Structures are given as C-alpha cells and as structure tokens.
C-alpha cells in the first residue's frame, strides 16, 4: 500500500512538473526563438507560407537567400529540396510577384562550370543554420562551408574550403541583359543585373560590387554559358564571372564583401562601406544585436515553447516588408532611384508590399510599434505619387497590375489617425482623393470601374470588370478611411459628407434572400445564377462567404442587414459549420487558396487568405465575444506552428504573421483608420510592449491555458473593464491590461451596447 501511495505521489509530482515545464519564462535572446524556415515547405499547388529564409536586416534594401530553385523560379528555396545552386541576393516579396535585381553567388571545388544544374551541391538541414542575421550551409559535394551575414545594403560572405588548388567562387548575374567585369588589381568583380518581373523603368539596373580579401589565382567570364578563360569583361544576355583560389590548409577561409545599388556603380561602392572596419564575426554580432533589439520590444513569457517560437518567428516576418528602396549618397543625403520615373531623386522610398494584404494589420502594427519607420514610409508614398502620378497599391518595385481595392487610403489614414504625422499629409490627401475618384492607367492603380462606382455606388457585374463585388466592398471601406482622414484634417464639410455617404455603399450589394454579398448588374438586378461557394468571379481569391464580412467600417450596419445581432452571430457560426465545398469554375482548377481552405477542417473559414482574417473578431460586435475567444485560439493552434509548414497559406509580406502577433497578444485592428483594437484571447501569461515613446503596455493573464481560453473578467489600469475593445490612444500613454481566464464562457461580459466596438452606424 505504501508503495502505491509513493507511486501515486510520484506520478502526481511528475504531472505537476510536466505542466509547469510546458510554460516558458522570459526570453533574454528572442532571436534564438526565430526560425526563418517557417513557411518554406510550400509548392505552387499548396502554400504553407510561400516564404524563403530571408537573411536580412529589418526592412533592409537587400535580402539574401539560399537558392534551391532554378534561375527565375519564384520558389527560390523549398524546404524539401536536396540541392543548393547558390546564395542569391533577392528583392522578391512573394513567388507570385517573383524577383528583380537579383544575382547569385556559389562556391565550388574542382568544378569549373556555370551551368546551374551541374554546379548545384547536395546539402542537409542538419548542416544548415538559418537565422535572420546569419546563414551557414555545408555544400557536401565540395566539402565547403558557406556563411553569410548582411547589412541593409551589403553582405559579408565567408567560405571555408578544403585544401585544394581549384577552389572557385562564381557570380551569376542572371539573364535578360547583364554585365560583369573582373578587376584583378583591386580583387573585385563589378557589374549589373537587369532581370526583373515588371514594375521597373527602361533604365533599371542593379549594380553590384564584390571585394575579395586575396588575389585571384585564375579567372574566367561566361557569356550565355560559353566560358572564356582570362577574359575580364563581358556584356550579353546572361553573363557571370568565375574566380579561382588555392587554399594551402584545411579550414582556410576566404572573405568576400558584396554590395549593390539601384543608382550607380559608384553608389554600390559607397554601400560597400557599410562593412568598413568590421570583421565577419563582428558583423554577425552586430546583426544579432539589431534583431534582438527589435524583437525584444515585445517580450512574451508564460507560453509553450512552440507558442513562443511561433510568436518570434512571426514577429521576424512582420519586420521585413516594405523594404527600404533608398540609399545614402556621398554627402550623407537620403536618395533613391525612382521605380516610377527612372530618375535619382532625394528622399525616402519603400517598396515590395501589396496593400490589399497589408492594410489589414501589418501597417497598423507598424503604427503601434514603429511609427518612426512608417513616417519614412509615408514620405516614400508621397514621393511615389509625385513621381508616378498615383499611389501604388502593389509596388514591386514600381506599379504592378495585380489585386483589387484602393487601400492606399487606409495606409495613409490609419497612420495619421494613430499619430504618425507626416509632413506630406496634404500631398497624400490629394493623392487618396485622386485615387478614390478615378480609374488609373492600369486596373490596380486608382479604382477600376470608378465611373460606375461614382454613379451607382458599386462596380457592376456585367461591365467586364472582374472581381467587381470585392472591389465595391473595398472601395466603400476606403471611402470610410478617407472620411476619417478628412475629419482629422478638418477638411470642408463637403468632403466629410461625400466620403461618409459613400462608406455605406456596401449596402447596395447585400442580398436579403441569401443574407450575403452578391454581384449586381448595371440595371440594379442581381447577377444570376448565384452560388455563394463560387470562388473568384465577383470576388477576389474567395467566395461570398468570405467577402460578406468585408464591412470593416460598419459591422453594426451589416448586422442590421442580416436581421440583427443574433442573426449575424448565427451567420458567423455557419462559416465554421458549413462543409468546405467550393466552385472553382472561374479558375478552371482549385487554386492553392481553395485547397488550403478545403484541408483545414474549419468549414468555409479560409484563414490562409486575407479577406476573412478579421472575421472571427466580429463576434465582439454582436455581443458574443466568447465565440471570438474560442475560434481565435483554434486558429492559432491549428493554423500556425514554428515548423517549415507553419502557415496555412501565403504569409504575404508580414500580414499573416502580424495577425498572429496581434492575436497572441490579445487584440487586433479590425477597423484601420479608427482608434480601436478589438479584444481576443491572449495566449501568454505576460506580454510587455515597449513603445516608441518609451511607454510600456503590459498584458497579464491569470489561470491561462488552452482550456482556459475565455475571459472571465478584465481590468484596464486597475479598473474593471467590460468593453470588447481598447483604444490606441490610451495604449500610447502606457497601460496595464489584466485578464482572468476560465474554461467556461462568461456570457455576461461584453454584451451591452456600450461594450461593442466601433461601427459607423452606432
């Protein structure tokens, strides 16, 4: 009997210890929690993030990535690949947008080749270290170790070769027009790449310079795969350079500094000075310190190791885009090559982001945590307007003709309303008004169908403008953003009335018979037949069940159309309870977003794409916040992990990552261009947010666990707090939020009208 008691006590103790061990305390070095490989196990047909391991500084102009894919393949690095073809300088925001200004560097031994297949080497993740500031890989075919550590515009390489008289470093400047020159007396390679996927002026070039720490033993250049030994300079469709070395000792290291510029060869050499008077290891330490500083601005503790790793990996992704597209000249002045008119001009420029994705929470995240960065981005937007005549909606690096909406209005308005006081705000206000009332030179700039929208309040289904219902709903929200901006700027009442009235245009596409949004013809009749499960057609990368919630500005008005709060609550429930059926006839095959919804086992909820990512929070608007708390936890648990398949769809320039960062902390910006965040269910015992103004926000939970996901009570700065939202302006003063969590919903909290978040109709 005594043995049984002791055994029971031991098991109980073990259980307590196991439970305790599941939670991790404060992390001193959050960079150690980051995996840059999250999302890399993706394919054209199924995205688990569609990311690559970006070796970069936050918002850096140049990223680097190991390259497993062939030249020009948007899937430049795939986790399941077996061979590496090189280390690539990249500016790719997503595989769908592809790259520009790229070139690749490869180390080889005894293999004097330019061919991308013949030069590729087997590698293993067991001999790979992938961090934000440092990457290392063992090239098995060459018994060679390659290490990389970046600055914002340059990068340090360190090659460790075996003892050999035939070590080579190859530079591949890619095709579509490139130039390379080897300068032996300076131990340099210079040149340019012009390869791009669009969005560039005719004079676009990415000028590069490579500086080696020792003389070349031999050299060659390639032109369209033809090798010429001893040739120093060549310009052709596809060129490269190969320089050889003799290494007398095992473990001998070769150091190479690399930089590039969109402005000129001289500016590339200036950018190389970012590595002046610093060793490779010192740059690794410097990069680590920079990333630790940024990641430590949000300290989380009291979560599982997977939650903490997922959080910091997502935070890393939230700090990459939009990237710097500006440089610092010899006089110390900020200048940029304009991807809009091809000129070199003063001032900031940022690029590689699609506002259709990132207006939702990535830019609100910058406004909360990095208003100083977004102030520069706002100046860059004003410069883009002055140089190109329109605000970009998808820039990479200039205008790209993809996606819908006019969401630059949200980017500008949310920044201003949350305290980012751009000196260019009058220019930006002029720009958003122009974009709101005119069709641009391409359908993704300004508003496609603007004439119809201005007249009817929606873009008709039958006027050969695809995805018309999606455009109309987003235009109505964007009008709201302009209304909010105009109000904050004390613009004439005429402007306020005009844009406020248009904010209600969403009502014109609500179909009472289905309780969903639907395409409408020019004559006011509904498009027929109507299948709410049909992807595309009137909607963008989704169906009516996804887009019917795109009324960010007026959830109360949407609830009224649906028959009231209870009716909308039931409609929200239906998203999860419906089977994941779909009609893919618009595309002719199941696009990857369809497949990602189908396999997730969450009904019609398609978290892998942006249109529905705010939907769960809408339970707060109809007095059922506990349902938001349940489904937000489910989404975090099921859809995110710190593994190579750790996303449930495209990561999309920080948007899907910032969703996790916000949601894990317990709040989310459902309606950008307002002062509010809507509450969710915080997963950590404690979060400490260090704001840019030196204030702190602490978020603490009691009795928190996966089972105890429901808010029982909440205090804001020590006072009982029943609302389903918090104000940005209050957080910026410094704040303490404390939650008491439980296993059962508290159905008496957050249910009164005064507890509900912002709606234009309230």
XYZ file of C-alpha atoms in Angstrom:
762
model
C 0.000 0.000 0.000
C 2.810 2.365 0.915
C 4.447 1.700 -2.467
C 1.193 2.535 -4.237
C 0.928 5.839 -2.330
C 4.534 6.715 -3.170
C 3.983 5.813 -6.824
C 0.823 7.928 -6.943
C 2.654 10.849 -5.313
C 5.494 10.491 -7.819
C 3.088 10.452 -10.759
C 1.230 13.488 -9.390
C 4.509 15.314 -8.915
C 5.628 14.392 -12.405
C 2.338 15.662 -13.775
C 2.738 18.972 -11.975
C 6.313 19.306 -13.171
C 5.302 18.442 -16.722
C 2.516 21.011 -16.658
C 4.844 23.608 -15.212
C 7.560 22.796 -17.734
C 5.143 23.423 -20.580
C 5.374 27.158 -19.931
C 8.496 29.133 -20.707
C 9.631 32.177 -18.764
C 11.127 35.420 -20.028
C 13.311 35.079 -23.113
C 16.531 37.089 -22.950
C 17.539 36.360 -26.561
C 14.369 36.198 -28.670
C 16.449 35.792 -31.828
C 17.152 32.239 -30.648
C 13.414 31.564 -30.881
C 13.191 32.602 -34.549
C 13.079 30.069 -37.359
C 13.491 31.665 -40.769
C 12.447 28.345 -42.347
C 8.793 28.643 -41.276
C 6.660 28.584 -44.413
C 9.338 27.236 -46.768
C 7.692 23.831 -47.231
C 5.457 25.153 -49.998
C 4.637 24.398 -53.618
C 2.773 26.079 -56.446
C -0.298 23.999 -55.599
C -0.227 24.236 -51.804
C 1.205 27.081 -49.769
C 2.445 26.645 -46.224
C 3.645 30.255 -46.280
C 5.427 30.574 -49.627
C 8.347 32.134 -47.775
C 12.103 31.877 -48.122
C 14.714 32.170 -45.355
C 15.425 35.885 -45.688
C 18.901 36.759 -44.435
C 18.365 40.454 -43.841
C 18.233 43.418 -41.549
C 14.781 44.754 -40.632
C 13.298 46.424 -43.727
C 16.698 46.057 -45.424
C 17.142 47.077 -49.058
C 18.808 43.793 -49.992
C 17.874 40.340 -48.718
C 19.810 37.143 -49.297
C 18.536 33.596 -49.529
C 19.893 30.154 -50.302
C 18.688 29.211 -53.761
C 17.395 25.699 -54.398
C 15.155 26.623 -57.334
C 16.298 27.300 -60.858
C 17.132 30.765 -62.117
C 13.903 32.767 -62.349
C 11.857 30.310 -60.259
C 9.745 32.210 -57.746
C 10.104 29.279 -55.353
C 13.764 30.078 -54.827
C 14.079 27.960 -51.673
C 11.979 24.910 -50.916
C 12.470 23.018 -47.678
C 12.140 19.628 -49.362
C 14.826 20.389 -51.970
C 18.060 18.396 -51.880
C 20.492 20.741 -53.637
C 21.596 24.367 -53.400
C 22.506 26.289 -56.543
C 23.837 29.387 -54.829
C 23.212 32.188 -52.360
C 21.011 34.749 -54.052
C 20.589 38.464 -53.495
C 16.843 38.866 -53.699
C 14.140 41.530 -53.595
C 11.278 39.081 -54.014
C 8.158 39.850 -51.969
C 6.418 36.600 -52.946
C 6.819 33.820 -55.514
C 3.757 35.126 -57.341
C 5.408 38.529 -57.823
C 8.832 36.947 -58.436
C 12.086 38.881 -58.230
C 14.052 41.821 -59.592
C 17.672 42.956 -59.459
C 18.875 39.500 -58.442
C 22.215 37.756 -58.758
C 23.656 34.616 -57.204
C 26.966 33.572 -55.624
C 28.160 29.965 -55.443
C 31.267 28.204 -54.085
C 32.695 25.154 -55.851
C 35.767 22.930 -55.728
C 37.162 21.244 -58.814
C 34.070 22.068 -60.826
C 34.667 24.901 -63.261
C 31.125 25.373 -64.508
C 28.446 27.991 -64.949
C 25.571 25.550 -65.505
C 23.096 25.901 -62.640
C 22.344 22.180 -62.516
C 25.942 20.992 -62.757
C 27.149 23.408 -60.082
C 24.416 22.514 -57.559
C 25.508 20.727 -54.393
C 23.694 18.396 -52.048
C 23.012 19.845 -48.601
C 21.182 18.868 -45.435
C 19.189 20.860 -42.901
C 21.299 19.042 -40.309
C 24.276 21.079 -41.542
C 22.396 24.334 -42.071
C 21.960 27.275 -39.684
C 19.254 29.733 -40.746
C 18.844 32.880 -38.669
C 17.689 36.396 -39.578
C 21.216 37.808 -39.353
C 23.295 34.769 -40.281
C 23.117 31.779 -42.581
C 25.503 28.846 -42.828
C 25.369 25.757 -45.001
C 27.690 22.859 -45.776
C 27.971 22.146 -49.501
C 28.538 18.422 -49.377
C 29.756 17.964 -52.953
C 32.536 20.488 -52.362
C 33.379 19.876 -48.679
C 32.879 23.627 -48.319
C 31.120 25.742 -45.730
C 29.408 28.969 -46.813
C 28.442 31.665 -44.300
C 26.564 34.918 -44.905
C 25.757 37.904 -42.683
C 24.054 41.044 -44.049
C 23.798 44.770 -43.522
C 20.967 46.828 -45.023
C 22.640 47.122 -48.445
C 25.689 44.850 -48.239
C 26.668 41.405 -47.104
C 29.708 39.540 -45.829
C 30.496 36.043 -47.148
C 32.926 33.605 -45.579
C 33.916 30.468 -47.463
C 35.772 27.625 -45.756
C 37.310 25.426 -48.447
C 39.233 22.161 -48.132
C 42.911 22.058 -49.063
C 42.794 22.456 -52.856
C 44.264 24.265 -55.843
C 40.855 24.544 -57.514
C 38.511 26.481 -55.247
C 36.114 28.721 -57.144
C 33.626 31.475 -56.396
C 31.025 32.035 -59.086
C 28.890 35.114 -59.644
C 25.798 34.556 -61.808
C 24.326 37.897 -62.993
C 21.253 36.154 -64.468
C 19.712 36.679 -67.876
C 17.676 39.400 -69.663
C 20.753 41.584 -70.021
C 23.721 41.615 -67.650
C 27.294 42.827 -67.440
C 30.320 41.713 -65.445
C 33.929 42.852 -65.123
C 36.754 41.311 -63.105
C 39.326 43.811 -61.795
C 42.301 41.691 -60.621
C 44.435 44.557 -59.238
C 41.572 45.556 -56.928
C 40.491 41.969 -56.208
C 36.984 42.926 -57.270
C 34.129 41.868 -59.506
C 31.693 44.574 -60.618
C 28.715 44.584 -62.950
C 24.955 44.779 -63.094
C 21.839 42.678 -63.431
C 18.649 43.839 -65.149
C 16.488 40.754 -64.614
C 13.062 41.684 -63.295
C 9.410 40.687 -63.339
C 7.974 44.079 -64.206
C 7.323 47.318 -62.394
C 10.591 48.957 -63.497
C 11.555 51.788 -65.885
C 13.585 51.063 -69.018
C 16.870 52.179 -67.421
C 16.565 49.791 -64.454
C 19.789 48.127 -63.283
C 21.045 46.631 -60.057
C 24.769 47.459 -59.874
C 26.892 45.133 -57.764
C 30.441 45.011 -56.420
C 32.299 42.083 -54.831
C 35.557 42.632 -52.956
C 37.788 39.635 -52.098
C 40.430 39.517 -49.356
C 43.091 37.879 -51.570
C 44.299 37.839 -55.177
C 42.747 35.567 -57.784
C 44.728 32.503 -58.860
C 42.784 32.373 -62.130
C 39.696 33.913 -63.662
C 37.120 33.489 -66.382
C 33.880 35.009 -67.548
C 30.850 33.415 -69.086
C 28.508 34.745 -71.739
C 25.383 32.715 -72.429
C 27.074 29.618 -70.948
C 30.261 29.932 -73.040
C 33.406 30.039 -70.874
C 36.355 32.276 -71.756
C 39.443 31.922 -69.545
C 41.269 35.156 -68.843
C 38.532 37.384 -70.224
C 37.917 40.273 -67.817
C 34.775 41.907 -69.131
C 31.618 40.828 -70.940
C 28.096 42.106 -71.600
C 25.433 39.769 -73.004
C 22.011 38.329 -72.278
C 23.346 36.142 -69.469
C 26.814 36.609 -68.008
C 28.839 35.607 -64.995
C 32.311 35.562 -63.509
C 34.389 32.761 -62.037
C 37.457 33.411 -59.914
C 39.781 30.705 -58.607
C 41.885 30.303 -55.464
C 44.420 27.919 -53.975
C 43.948 27.002 -50.349
C 47.071 25.581 -48.738
C 45.483 24.474 -45.477
C 42.351 22.682 -44.350
C 39.872 25.167 -42.914
C 41.358 28.142 -44.725
C 38.816 30.950 -45.019
C 38.084 33.294 -47.897
C 36.270 36.561 -47.107
C 34.153 38.419 -49.637
C 32.237 41.679 -49.216
C 29.274 42.310 -51.519
C 27.022 45.311 -52.023
C 24.665 46.645 -54.665
C 22.855 49.815 -55.699
C 19.940 50.735 -57.919
C 21.552 54.142 -58.503
C 25.054 53.626 -59.936
C 28.285 51.597 -59.713
C 29.777 54.378 -57.586
C 26.856 54.173 -55.166
C 27.328 50.400 -54.921
C 30.901 51.042 -53.768
C 29.583 53.542 -51.223
C 27.113 50.949 -49.963
C 30.016 48.523 -49.520
C 31.331 50.895 -46.838
C 28.623 49.526 -44.541
C 31.213 46.776 -43.966
C 34.232 49.040 -43.437
C 36.459 48.300 -40.454
C 34.470 45.326 -39.256
C 35.232 41.606 -39.258
C 32.825 38.882 -40.287
C 32.220 37.788 -36.711
C 31.751 41.380 -35.575
C 29.095 41.853 -38.249
C 27.357 38.678 -37.096
C 27.293 40.087 -33.563
C 26.108 43.470 -34.808
C 23.273 41.895 -36.786
C 22.294 39.724 -33.848
C 22.171 42.772 -31.578
C 19.981 44.670 -34.050
C 17.488 41.851 -34.368
C 17.455 41.209 -30.631
C 16.749 44.882 -30.022
C 13.769 44.885 -32.377
C 12.374 41.522 -31.285
C 12.755 42.420 -27.602
C 10.363 45.338 -27.982
C 7.668 42.754 -27.377
C 8.592 40.370 -24.584
C 6.342 37.370 -24.091
C 6.523 34.859 -21.273
C 4.390 32.088 -19.885
C 3.596 30.252 -23.101
C 4.646 26.921 -24.543
C 7.926 26.678 -26.397
C 6.042 26.290 -29.680
C 3.909 29.369 -28.989
C 6.985 31.445 -28.199
C 8.876 30.184 -31.242
C 5.860 30.823 -33.447
C 5.447 34.302 -31.996
C 9.020 35.447 -32.575
C 9.212 33.792 -35.983
C 6.063 35.695 -36.952
C 7.461 38.905 -35.462
C 10.598 38.473 -37.607
C 8.417 38.217 -40.724
C 6.494 41.319 -39.635
C 9.714 43.380 -39.747
C 10.866 42.620 -43.313
C 8.433 44.465 -45.604
C 8.013 47.028 -47.003
C 11.729 47.168 -47.738
C 13.937 50.234 -47.996
C 14.386 51.347 -51.583
C 16.592 54.290 -50.701
C 20.337 54.784 -50.298
C 22.697 57.335 -48.705
C 24.905 59.296 -51.092
C 28.475 60.592 -50.630
C 27.150 63.754 -48.992
C 25.181 61.729 -46.452
C 21.839 62.566 -48.068
C 18.976 60.089 -48.457
C 18.330 59.486 -52.166
C 16.522 56.890 -54.237
C 16.280 55.560 -57.741
C 12.635 56.048 -58.648
C 10.911 52.887 -59.856
C 8.211 55.218 -61.162
C 10.170 57.527 -63.495
C 13.738 56.161 -63.558
C 15.339 59.268 -62.039
C 17.588 59.572 -58.990
C 15.807 61.856 -56.540
C 16.103 62.963 -52.920
C 14.073 61.432 -50.125
C 12.781 58.103 -48.893
C 11.252 55.288 -50.901
C 9.938 51.906 -49.755
C 8.556 49.046 -51.810
C 7.617 45.368 -52.082
C 4.263 45.287 -50.376
C 0.688 44.790 -51.504
C -1.776 46.967 -49.639
C -4.662 44.547 -50.343
C -2.911 42.218 -47.908
C -1.130 44.529 -45.517
C -3.618 47.324 -44.815
C -5.456 44.924 -42.534
C -2.926 44.586 -39.719
C 0.702 44.832 -40.879
C 0.567 48.608 -41.278
C -1.471 49.054 -38.071
C 1.285 47.031 -36.380
C 3.890 49.497 -37.668
C 1.772 52.379 -36.388
C 1.677 50.793 -32.944
C 5.289 49.652 -32.674
C 7.301 51.512 -35.330
C 5.709 54.899 -36.039
C 9.159 56.295 -36.878
C 9.565 53.726 -39.657
C 6.076 54.369 -41.000
C 6.732 58.113 -41.046
C 9.502 57.424 -43.571
C 7.202 55.071 -45.474
C 4.585 57.839 -45.670
C 7.191 60.186 -47.158
C 8.034 57.448 -49.631
C 4.363 57.159 -50.594
C 4.197 60.905 -51.223
C 7.304 60.607 -53.395
C 5.728 57.732 -55.321
C 2.673 59.887 -56.011
C 4.777 62.854 -57.127
C 6.956 60.673 -59.361
C 4.295 58.383 -60.826
C 1.063 60.315 -60.525
C -0.700 57.701 -58.383
C -0.277 55.985 -55.061
C 0.800 52.367 -55.557
C -1.482 49.576 -54.416
C 1.031 46.797 -55.124
C 4.600 48.029 -55.535
C 7.455 45.733 -56.603
C 9.407 47.882 -57.061
C 7.064 50.210 -59.026
C 3.411 49.805 -60.022
C 2.277 46.207 -60.510
C -1.046 45.346 -62.081
C -2.394 42.865 -59.566
C -5.115 42.606 -56.901
C -8.019 44.948 -56.242
C -9.024 47.817 -53.998
C -7.750 51.285 -53.347
C -6.314 50.501 -49.937
C -3.545 53.093 -50.021
C -6.274 55.264 -48.484
C -6.253 53.028 -45.415
C -2.447 53.074 -45.212
C -2.413 56.877 -45.157
C -5.430 57.378 -42.904
C -4.518 54.813 -40.260
C -1.031 56.289 -39.907
C -2.278 59.839 -39.478
C -5.088 58.943 -37.078
C -2.692 56.901 -34.928
C -0.253 59.752 -34.567
C 2.167 59.350 -37.470
C 2.139 62.995 -38.508
C 3.636 63.003 -41.980
C 4.924 66.331 -43.262
C 3.498 65.312 -46.638
C -0.068 64.796 -45.440
C -1.594 67.404 -47.765
C 0.066 65.736 -50.748
C -1.154 62.367 -49.505
C -4.691 63.677 -49.013
C -4.674 64.938 -52.581
C -3.375 61.538 -53.680
C -6.027 59.466 -51.903
C -8.803 61.665 -53.283
C -7.455 61.292 -56.812
C -7.233 57.546 -56.397
C -10.751 57.357 -54.983
C -12.441 59.078 -57.886
C -10.524 57.993 -60.968
C -9.507 54.878 -62.827
C -5.752 54.653 -63.185
C -3.561 53.779 -66.162
C -3.681 50.132 -65.026
C -6.540 48.390 -63.235
C -4.596 48.030 -59.975
C -3.976 51.787 -59.605
C -6.753 54.198 -58.689
C -10.125 52.469 -58.954
C -11.051 50.177 -61.794
C -14.676 50.923 -62.601
C -14.513 54.341 -60.929
C -17.078 55.852 -63.311
C -19.621 53.162 -62.434
C -18.833 53.333 -58.735
C -19.179 57.108 -58.673
C -22.567 56.870 -60.385
C -24.083 53.695 -58.923
C -22.196 53.166 -55.682
C -20.872 49.811 -56.890
C -18.989 48.300 -59.806
C -21.477 46.295 -61.882
C -21.119 42.596 -62.561
C -21.872 42.889 -66.272
C -19.389 45.550 -67.466
C -16.394 43.222 -67.928
C -14.599 44.290 -64.746
C -13.660 41.144 -62.894
C -14.000 40.757 -59.120
C -16.448 43.650 -59.087
C -18.178 42.907 -55.774
C -14.843 42.650 -53.973
C -13.755 45.966 -55.492
C -17.005 47.643 -54.473
C -16.823 46.497 -50.857
C -13.214 47.592 -50.517
C -13.934 50.941 -52.190
C -16.638 51.595 -49.593
C -14.198 50.868 -46.769
C -11.542 53.031 -48.444
C -14.084 55.869 -48.667
C -14.543 55.478 -44.924
C -10.776 55.760 -44.421
C -10.762 58.986 -46.442
C -13.715 60.272 -44.418
C -11.818 59.590 -41.203
C -8.715 61.315 -42.572
C -10.704 64.304 -43.814
C -12.359 64.637 -40.411
C -9.000 64.518 -38.635
C -7.573 67.138 -41.031
C -10.574 69.459 -40.566
C -11.371 69.340 -44.263
C -14.518 71.029 -45.620
C -17.856 69.524 -44.623
C -18.476 68.785 -48.269
C -15.618 66.273 -48.244
C -16.800 64.710 -44.991
C -20.359 64.273 -46.201
C -19.267 62.907 -49.572
C -16.969 60.177 -48.276
C -19.147 59.279 -45.302
C -22.129 58.727 -47.559
C -20.081 56.503 -49.858
C -18.921 54.481 -46.829
C -22.431 52.959 -46.766
C -22.246 51.721 -50.363
C -21.686 48.180 -49.104
C -25.457 48.003 -48.531
C -26.080 48.048 -52.268
C -24.539 44.587 -52.676
C -26.302 42.901 -49.759
C -28.748 40.259 -50.956
C -31.541 39.760 -48.378
C -32.558 36.417 -49.876
C -29.198 34.818 -49.069
C -28.031 37.168 -46.343
C -24.751 37.543 -48.221
C -22.971 39.925 -50.572
C -23.576 39.373 -54.259
C -22.646 40.803 -57.623
C -25.149 43.238 -59.079
C -25.737 44.231 -62.685
C -25.695 47.739 -64.069
C -29.504 47.864 -64.193
C -29.744 47.050 -60.481
C -30.731 43.392 -60.850
C -28.729 40.625 -59.222
C -26.236 38.555 -61.173
C -27.569 35.074 -61.760
C -27.110 32.269 -61.064
C -25.685 32.941 -57.605
C -23.503 30.343 -55.922
C -22.118 31.628 -52.605
C -19.423 28.948 -52.796
C -18.081 30.163 -56.136
C -14.547 31.464 -55.852
C -13.405 34.418 -57.932
C -15.866 35.854 -60.459
C -17.416 38.697 -58.418
C -14.890 38.172 -55.615
C -11.115 38.082 -55.231
C -9.470 34.804 -54.217
C -12.509 33.888 -52.195
C -16.279 33.492 -52.289
C -19.277 35.325 -50.905
C -18.952 33.581 -47.546
C -15.510 35.161 -47.232
C -16.169 38.625 -48.610
C -19.546 39.253 -46.985
C -17.667 40.283 -43.843
C -15.639 42.982 -45.630
C -17.539 45.810 -43.974
C -14.780 46.784 -41.573
C -16.241 50.247 -41.115
C -19.796 49.310 -40.154
C -20.301 45.887 -38.640
C -23.415 47.169 -36.856
C -24.898 48.175 -40.204
C -24.061 44.743 -41.609
C -25.720 43.081 -38.609
C -28.851 45.160 -39.205
C -28.961 43.956 -42.810
C -28.607 40.354 -41.631
C -31.510 40.682 -39.196
C -29.813 41.791 -36.008
C -27.040 40.658 -33.692
C -28.328 37.133 -33.123
C -28.893 36.541 -36.816
C -25.364 37.713 -37.600
C -23.972 35.544 -34.817
C -25.652 32.518 -36.400
C -24.281 33.554 -39.787
C -20.778 33.743 -38.328
C -21.268 30.285 -36.811
C -22.280 28.971 -40.214
C -18.855 29.759 -41.667
C -17.353 27.073 -39.431
C -20.228 24.605 -39.667
C -20.621 24.539 -43.437
C -18.660 21.882 -45.332
C -15.593 23.125 -47.251
C -17.307 22.812 -50.634
C -16.261 25.064 -53.482
C -16.942 26.007 -57.084
C -13.669 26.594 -58.943
C -15.189 27.120 -62.408
C -13.955 30.716 -62.614
C -10.351 29.490 -62.446
C -10.806 26.098 -64.079
C -8.967 24.302 -61.258
C -8.658 24.579 -57.469
C -6.223 27.435 -56.856
C -3.977 26.907 -53.857
C -6.155 29.141 -51.642
C -9.119 26.829 -52.305
C -7.142 23.729 -51.410
C -5.831 25.341 -48.233
C -9.391 26.050 -47.070
C -10.556 22.572 -48.020
C -7.934 20.699 -45.993
C -8.065 22.873 -42.849
C -11.199 21.266 -41.362
C -12.652 24.650 -40.387
C -15.553 24.701 -42.807
C -15.619 27.759 -45.051
C -13.143 29.646 -42.875
C -10.159 30.349 -45.151
C -7.541 31.870 -42.877
C -4.846 31.229 -45.472
C -6.047 34.276 -47.395
C -6.675 37.811 -46.213
C -10.354 38.662 -46.849
C -11.661 36.676 -43.883
C -8.825 37.096 -41.384
C -10.719 39.691 -39.318
C -13.998 37.755 -39.323
C -13.667 35.924 -36.008
C -13.291 39.214 -34.168
C -16.747 40.279 -35.403
C -18.369 38.143 -32.692
C -17.377 41.028 -30.407
C -19.591 43.384 -32.414
C -22.711 41.276 -31.854
C -22.281 40.643 -28.138
C -20.780 37.134 -28.283
C -17.099 37.777 -27.504
C -16.599 34.270 -26.046
C -17.070 32.790 -29.516
C -14.268 35.004 -30.812
C -12.128 33.810 -27.918
C -12.777 30.179 -28.795
C -12.170 30.429 -32.542
C -9.126 32.687 -32.248
C -7.446 30.082 -30.057
C -8.450 27.370 -32.508
C -6.966 29.316 -35.398
C -3.692 29.982 -33.603
C -3.440 26.349 -32.525
C -4.334 24.789 -35.851
C -3.057 27.218 -38.444
C 0.330 28.300 -37.078
C 3.451 26.488 -35.916
C 7.228 27.142 -35.846
C 7.782 24.444 -38.474
C 8.514 24.638 -42.215
C 4.788 24.098 -42.900
C 3.890 26.612 -40.202
C 1.433 28.794 -42.141
C -1.911 27.824 -43.644
C -1.500 29.859 -46.842
C 0.664 32.666 -48.176
C 2.430 34.665 -45.472
C 2.107 37.770 -47.666
C 4.645 40.395 -46.622
C 4.005 40.230 -42.897
C 0.193 40.342 -42.900
C -0.474 36.750 -41.854
C 2.415 36.978 -39.378
C 1.216 40.255 -37.870
C -2.221 38.651 -37.424
C -0.604 36.076 -35.148
C 1.463 38.679 -33.300
C -1.603 40.816 -32.578
C -3.877 37.881 -31.794
C -1.398 36.181 -29.488
C -1.137 39.454 -27.530
C -4.937 39.579 -27.304
C -6.144 42.383 -29.577
C -6.470 43.228 -33.273
C -7.137 46.270 -35.529
C -10.419 45.185 -37.133
C -11.084 48.693 -38.462
C -7.913 50.504 -39.524
C -8.352 54.303 -39.584
C -10.050 54.228 -36.188
C -8.582 54.478 -32.693
C -9.702 50.998 -31.654
C -8.422 47.467 -31.339
C -10.881 44.612 -30.744
C -10.115 42.148 -27.952
C -9.448 38.468 -28.442
C -7.905 35.852 -26.148
C -4.268 36.463 -25.101
C -2.230 33.251 -25.017
C 0.723 34.322 -22.838
C 0.843 34.837 -19.083
C 2.582 38.153 -19.654
C 3.365 40.430 -22.587
C 5.457 43.588 -22.209
C 5.302 46.005 -25.124
C 7.948 48.726 -25.242
C 6.501 51.567 -27.304
C 8.474 54.002 -29.394
C 7.656 56.838 -26.956
C 9.320 54.973 -24.046
C 5.965 53.988 -22.541
C 5.130 50.367 -21.792
C 1.996 48.277 -22.166
C 1.776 45.161 -20.018
C -0.778 42.430 -20.627
C -1.123 39.867 -17.861
C -3.364 36.832 -17.568
C -4.332 34.637 -14.624
C -5.336 30.983 -14.908
C -4.411 30.989 -18.583
C -4.213 27.721 -20.528
C -5.507 26.260 -23.740
C -8.628 25.107 -21.904
C -8.960 28.399 -20.033
C -9.313 30.495 -23.163
C -12.350 32.519 -22.084
C -12.129 35.951 -20.472
C -13.917 35.886 -17.107
C -13.082 39.471 -16.187
C -10.667 42.185 -17.217
C -9.061 45.244 -15.695
C -7.626 48.221 -17.557
C -5.158 50.189 -15.430
C -6.565 48.545 -12.324
C -10.240 49.250 -13.042
C -12.859 46.715 -14.044
C -13.333 46.823 -17.792
C -16.192 45.222 -19.710
C -15.677 46.577 -23.223
C -14.726 44.388 -26.170
C -12.214 46.930 -27.417
C -9.332 49.108 -26.286
C -8.147 52.439 -27.655
C -4.833 53.007 -29.388
C -4.583 56.479 -27.849
C -4.900 55.004 -24.357
C -2.263 52.351 -25.008
C 0.154 55.018 -26.192
C 0.020 56.592 -22.724
C 1.266 53.327 -21.240
C -1.222 50.831 -19.868
C -1.742 47.663 -17.874
C -4.293 45.102 -19.020
C -5.054 42.148 -16.775
C -7.281 39.218 -17.670
C -8.742 36.471 -15.532
C -9.293 33.437 -17.755
C -11.534 30.403 -17.347
C -12.685 27.188 -19.002
C -16.296 28.302 -19.465
C -17.536 31.392 -21.314
C -18.643 34.398 -19.288
C -21.760 35.252 -21.242
C -22.480 38.344 -19.156
C -19.316 40.214 -20.111
C -19.050 42.370 -23.237
C -22.725 42.086 -24.133
C -24.136 45.564 -23.575
C -24.330 48.064 -26.392
C -21.667 50.249 -24.810
C -19.248 47.303 -24.799
C -19.358 46.818 -28.568
C -16.575 48.090 -30.840
C -16.762 50.905 -33.364
C -19.299 50.870 -36.159
C -20.235 53.787 -38.383
C -23.945 53.136 -37.757
C -23.656 53.008 -33.957
